């Protein structure tokens, strides 16, 4: 189909963005409900394997893990992209170091009930973190603080805010937005916004 | 592999603009005739795609303003300062022009006419658009679910859907409250943002049947949703849709 709008010129970003994205210097928010306010002393993070084995960290134990400075572009399915965003967090390679699993899929669970599904291989090998600082400051609650999943190579709804755990599974079940019509994988470079894209 | 929802591919389709209504100085409603539209739920949105003569394309999502009655789809677009797509839709697009759209999108911030529990709608600025679709669906379905709209605007001239809202509010089941944040019209003494006192006076009290929908700019939604939770509303029964940045220092 080729409908052209003669009066439309558009604004080329000049940056190398995924298709259909535009550049923002703000940090917009997409959440389905009220922002959960979780105090770090009440925060816990766990990884649960497909056999039910639980690996758990509280805030103190989590902060004692080696952290990394992360600078990555992020891409929201609502079409904004933010370049060179700066984070501090713990690599999931570190958190998975003692986890034995043969599962291929992960469901991320958040305080407040949010879920999102990802393949395990997208969380390992330096591709994903549990982030707790953004641009040098503790991560604000509206952006997922005290800590959120950070998987910058996928659309940002995969980077679950207020994350409290990862559950490993042999089946690729659908998370919150994925059940509401969004793509199960969400690669911004393939523009996988909605189911079937 | 378990699949919990119907996964239908969304394809681009052409629509023709049949009518344009100027709502405020910065917002207009665009009525689209979409022969291939599959229908939608109140609260869903769609993507609009524009193609420039040189092939450059840009897309944005817009909330649908109308209830699906089997004919047309209405969008209300607020001009965003420097908005790449909204500037064209509000400033250039005319009756008879064609647009490409795909949708509907979104399965969470929706109201289904078969639901009978009370609904509290709270909108800030153009955040009223998907809430208007819900009220229109409510009227179209002759729903008797009690519905209240709290609509926060800067001043009287910022009100979108003024006449339609008056008509809808004539129903015994629909209650409408305007909140003026900058300047109130004569006879309206209160000027200020939504606060706990106003919610206690004008919004439904927390209950197990109530569903609350909040839509607007991010700081508005953050404030209102926090007030609702503090007033005892179950966060799981408060559905939100935010747009724009968090505000504060950039």
mmCIF file with all atom_site columns, C-alpha atoms in Angstrom, chain B residues 40-121:
data_model
loop_
_atom_site.group_PDB
_atom_site.id
_atom_site.type_symbol
_atom_site.label_atom_id
_atom_site.label_alt_id
_atom_site.label_comp_id
_atom_site.label_asym_id
_atom_site.label_entity_id
_atom_site.label_seq_id
_atom_site.pdbx_PDB_ins_code
_atom_site.Cartn_x
_atom_site.Cartn_y
_atom_site.Cartn_z
_atom_site.occupancy
_atom_site.B_iso_or_equiv
_atom_site.pdbx_formal_charge
_atom_site.auth_seq_id
_atom_site.auth_comp_id
_atom_site.auth_asym_id
_atom_site.auth_atom_id
_atom_site.pdbx_PDB_model_num
ATOM 1  C CA . UNK B 1 40  ? -12.248 -2.397 19.020 1.00 0.00 ? 40  UNK B CA 1
ATOM 2  C CA . UNK B 1 41  ? -12.811 -2.183 22.753 1.00 0.00 ? 41  UNK B CA 1
ATOM 3  C CA . UNK B 1 42  ? -13.169 1.166  24.473 1.00 0.00 ? 42  UNK B CA 1
ATOM 4  C CA . UNK B 1 43  ? -9.733  2.256  25.667 1.00 0.00 ? 43  UNK B CA 1
ATOM 5  C CA . UNK B 1 44  ? -7.700  0.633  22.895 1.00 0.00 ? 44  UNK B CA 1
ATOM 6  C CA . UNK B 1 45  ? -5.428  2.580  20.582 1.00 0.00 ? 45  UNK B CA 1
ATOM 7  C CA . UNK B 1 46  ? -4.175  2.339  17.029 1.00 0.00 ? 46  UNK B CA 1
ATOM 8  C CA . UNK B 1 47  ? -1.035  3.244  15.127 1.00 0.00 ? 47  UNK B CA 1
ATOM 9  C CA . UNK B 1 48  ? -1.078  5.938  12.448 1.00 0.00 ? 48  UNK B CA 1
ATOM 10 C CA . UNK B 1 49  ? 1.623   5.816  9.758  1.00 0.00 ? 49  UNK B CA 1
ATOM 11 C CA . UNK B 1 50  ? 2.538   8.770  7.563  1.00 0.00 ? 50  UNK B CA 1
ATOM 12 C CA . UNK B 1 51  ? 4.646   8.493  4.423  1.00 0.00 ? 51  UNK B CA 1
ATOM 13 C CA . UNK B 1 52  ? 6.401   11.565 3.018  1.00 0.00 ? 52  UNK B CA 1
ATOM 14 C CA . UNK B 1 53  ? 6.747   11.999 -0.769 1.00 0.00 ? 53  UNK B CA 1
ATOM 15 C CA . UNK B 1 54  ? 10.358  10.752 -0.565 1.00 0.00 ? 54  UNK B CA 1
ATOM 16 C CA . UNK B 1 55  ? 9.285   7.546  1.199  1.00 0.00 ? 55  UNK B CA 1
ATOM 17 C CA . UNK B 1 56  ? 10.261  8.559  4.736  1.00 0.00 ? 56  UNK B CA 1
ATOM 18 C CA . UNK B 1 57  ? 7.798   7.158  7.268  1.00 0.00 ? 57  UNK B CA 1
ATOM 19 C CA . UNK B 1 58  ? 6.816   7.976  10.831 1.00 0.00 ? 58  UNK B CA 1
ATOM 20 C CA . UNK B 1 59  ? 4.242   6.307  13.073 1.00 0.00 ? 59  UNK B CA 1
ATOM 21 C CA . UNK B 1 60  ? 2.633   7.115  16.401 1.00 0.00 ? 60  UNK B CA 1
ATOM 22 C CA . UNK B 1 61  ? -0.015  5.528  18.601 1.00 0.00 ? 61  UNK B CA 1
ATOM 23 C CA . UNK B 1 62  ? -3.279  7.350  19.331 1.00 0.00 ? 62  UNK B CA 1
ATOM 24 C CA . UNK B 1 63  ? -6.113  6.427  21.647 1.00 0.00 ? 63  UNK B CA 1
ATOM 25 C CA . UNK B 1 64  ? -9.395  5.771  19.916 1.00 0.00 ? 64  UNK B CA 1
ATOM 26 C CA . UNK B 1 65  ? -12.047 8.283  21.011 1.00 0.00 ? 65  UNK B CA 1
ATOM 27 C CA . UNK B 1 66  ? -15.143 6.523  19.709 1.00 0.00 ? 66  UNK B CA 1
ATOM 28 C CA . UNK B 1 67  ? -17.029 3.412  20.667 1.00 0.00 ? 67  UNK B CA 1
ATOM 29 C CA . UNK B 1 68  ? -17.205 0.846  17.894 1.00 0.00 ? 68  UNK B CA 1
ATOM 30 C CA . UNK B 1 69  ? -20.637 0.980  16.353 1.00 0.00 ? 69  UNK B CA 1
ATOM 31 C CA . UNK B 1 70  ? -19.730 -0.619 13.063 1.00 0.00 ? 70  UNK B CA 1
ATOM 32 C CA . UNK B 1 71  ? -19.034 2.435  10.952 1.00 0.00 ? 71  UNK B CA 1
ATOM 33 C CA . UNK B 1 72  ? -16.192 4.808  11.678 1.00 0.00 ? 72  UNK B CA 1
ATOM 34 C CA . UNK B 1 73  ? -13.266 5.271  14.032 1.00 0.00 ? 73  UNK B CA 1
ATOM 35 C CA . UNK B 1 74  ? -12.543 8.626  15.666 1.00 0.00 ? 74  UNK B CA 1
ATOM 36 C CA . UNK B 1 75  ? -9.179  9.818  16.912 1.00 0.00 ? 75  UNK B CA 1
ATOM 37 C CA . UNK B 1 76  ? -8.610  12.940 18.954 1.00 0.00 ? 76  UNK B CA 1
ATOM 38 C CA . UNK B 1 77  ? -5.120  14.278 18.471 1.00 0.00 ? 77  UNK B CA 1
ATOM 39 C CA . UNK B 1 78  ? -3.529  16.926 20.669 1.00 0.00 ? 78  UNK B CA 1
ATOM 40 C CA . UNK B 1 79  ? -0.789  18.918 19.011 1.00 0.00 ? 79  UNK B CA 1
ATOM 41 C CA . UNK B 1 80  ? 2.458   18.122 20.814 1.00 0.00 ? 80  UNK B CA 1
ATOM 42 C CA . UNK B 1 81  ? 4.992   20.986 20.619 1.00 0.00 ? 81  UNK B CA 1
ATOM 43 C CA . UNK B 1 82  ? 7.286   20.055 17.713 1.00 0.00 ? 82  UNK B CA 1
ATOM 44 C CA . UNK B 1 83  ? 5.355   16.809 17.292 1.00 0.00 ? 83  UNK B CA 1
ATOM 45 C CA . UNK B 1 84  ? 6.480   15.127 14.124 1.00 0.00 ? 84  UNK B CA 1
ATOM 46 C CA . UNK B 1 85  ? 3.184   13.356 13.430 1.00 0.00 ? 85  UNK B CA 1
ATOM 47 C CA . UNK B 1 86  ? 0.727   15.384 15.527 1.00 0.00 ? 86  UNK B CA 1
ATOM 48 C CA . UNK B 1 87  ? 1.750   18.621 13.765 1.00 0.00 ? 87  UNK B CA 1
ATOM 49 C CA . UNK B 1 88  ? 0.650   17.097 10.467 1.00 0.00 ? 88  UNK B CA 1
ATOM 50 C CA . UNK B 1 89  ? -2.536  15.536 11.839 1.00 0.00 ? 89  UNK B CA 1
ATOM 51 C CA . UNK B 1 90  ? -3.634  18.730 13.605 1.00 0.00 ? 90  UNK B CA 1
ATOM 52 C CA . UNK B 1 91  ? -2.269  21.311 11.194 1.00 0.00 ? 91  UNK B CA 1
ATOM 53 C CA . UNK B 1 92  ? -2.343  19.845 7.682  1.00 0.00 ? 92  UNK B CA 1
ATOM 54 C CA . UNK B 1 93  ? -4.622  16.809 7.324  1.00 0.00 ? 93  UNK B CA 1
ATOM 55 C CA . UNK B 1 94  ? -7.963  17.560 5.649  1.00 0.00 ? 94  UNK B CA 1
ATOM 56 C CA . UNK B 1 95  ? -11.278 15.892 4.878  1.00 0.00 ? 95  UNK B CA 1
ATOM 57 C CA . UNK B 1 96  ? -10.917 13.459 1.990  1.00 0.00 ? 96  UNK B CA 1
ATOM 58 C CA . UNK B 1 97  ? -7.262  12.673 2.748  1.00 0.00 ? 97  UNK B CA 1
ATOM 59 C CA . UNK B 1 98  ? -6.200  9.108  3.383  1.00 0.00 ? 98  UNK B CA 1
ATOM 60 C CA . UNK B 1 99  ? -4.259  7.719  6.325  1.00 0.00 ? 99  UNK B CA 1
ATOM 61 C CA . UNK B 1 100 ? -2.727  4.327  7.035  1.00 0.00 ? 100 UNK B CA 1
ATOM 62 C CA . UNK B 1 101 ? -3.560  2.768  10.388 1.00 0.00 ? 101 UNK B CA 1
ATOM 63 C CA . UNK B 1 102 ? -3.291  -0.566 12.127 1.00 0.00 ? 102 UNK B CA 1
ATOM 64 C CA . UNK B 1 103 ? -4.890  -1.871 15.253 1.00 0.00 ? 103 UNK B CA 1
ATOM 65 C CA . UNK B 1 104 ? -6.593  -2.107 17.571 1.00 0.00 ? 104 UNK B CA 1
ATOM 66 C CA . UNK B 1 105 ? -3.816  -2.432 20.137 1.00 0.00 ? 105 UNK B CA 1
ATOM 67 C CA . UNK B 1 106 ? -3.916  -2.937 23.889 1.00 0.00 ? 106 UNK B CA 1
ATOM 68 C CA . UNK B 1 107 ? -5.840  -5.387 26.013 1.00 0.00 ? 107 UNK B CA 1
ATOM 69 C CA . UNK B 1 108 ? -5.441  -3.924 29.496 1.00 0.00 ? 108 UNK B CA 1
ATOM 70 C CA . UNK B 1 109 ? -6.628  -0.309 29.599 1.00 0.00 ? 109 UNK B CA 1
ATOM 71 C CA . UNK B 1 110 ? -10.053 -1.333 28.264 1.00 0.00 ? 110 UNK B CA 1
ATOM 72 C CA . UNK B 1 111 ? -13.637 -1.373 29.460 1.00 0.00 ? 111 UNK B CA 1
ATOM 73 C CA . UNK B 1 112 ? -15.982 -4.117 28.333 1.00 0.00 ? 112 UNK B CA 1
ATOM 74 C CA . UNK B 1 113 ? -19.686 -3.244 28.161 1.00 0.00 ? 113 UNK B CA 1
ATOM 75 C CA . UNK B 1 114 ? -20.693 -6.567 29.746 1.00 0.00 ? 114 UNK B CA 1
ATOM 76 C CA . UNK B 1 115 ? -18.928 -5.625 32.992 1.00 0.00 ? 115 UNK B CA 1
ATOM 77 C CA . UNK B 1 116 ? -21.373 -4.334 35.611 1.00 0.00 ? 116 UNK B CA 1
ATOM 78 C CA . UNK B 1 117 ? -19.128 -2.945 38.367 1.00 0.00 ? 117 UNK B CA 1
ATOM 79 C CA . UNK B 1 118 ? -18.818 0.814  38.840 1.00 0.00 ? 118 UNK B CA 1
ATOM 80 C CA . UNK B 1 119 ? -16.124 2.589  36.850 1.00 0.00 ? 119 UNK B CA 1
ATOM 81 C CA . UNK B 1 120 ? -14.183 5.620  37.974 1.00 0.00 ? 120 UNK B CA 1
ATOM 82 C CA . UNK B 1 121 ? -12.525 7.495  35.132 1.00 0.00 ? 121 UNK B CA 1
#
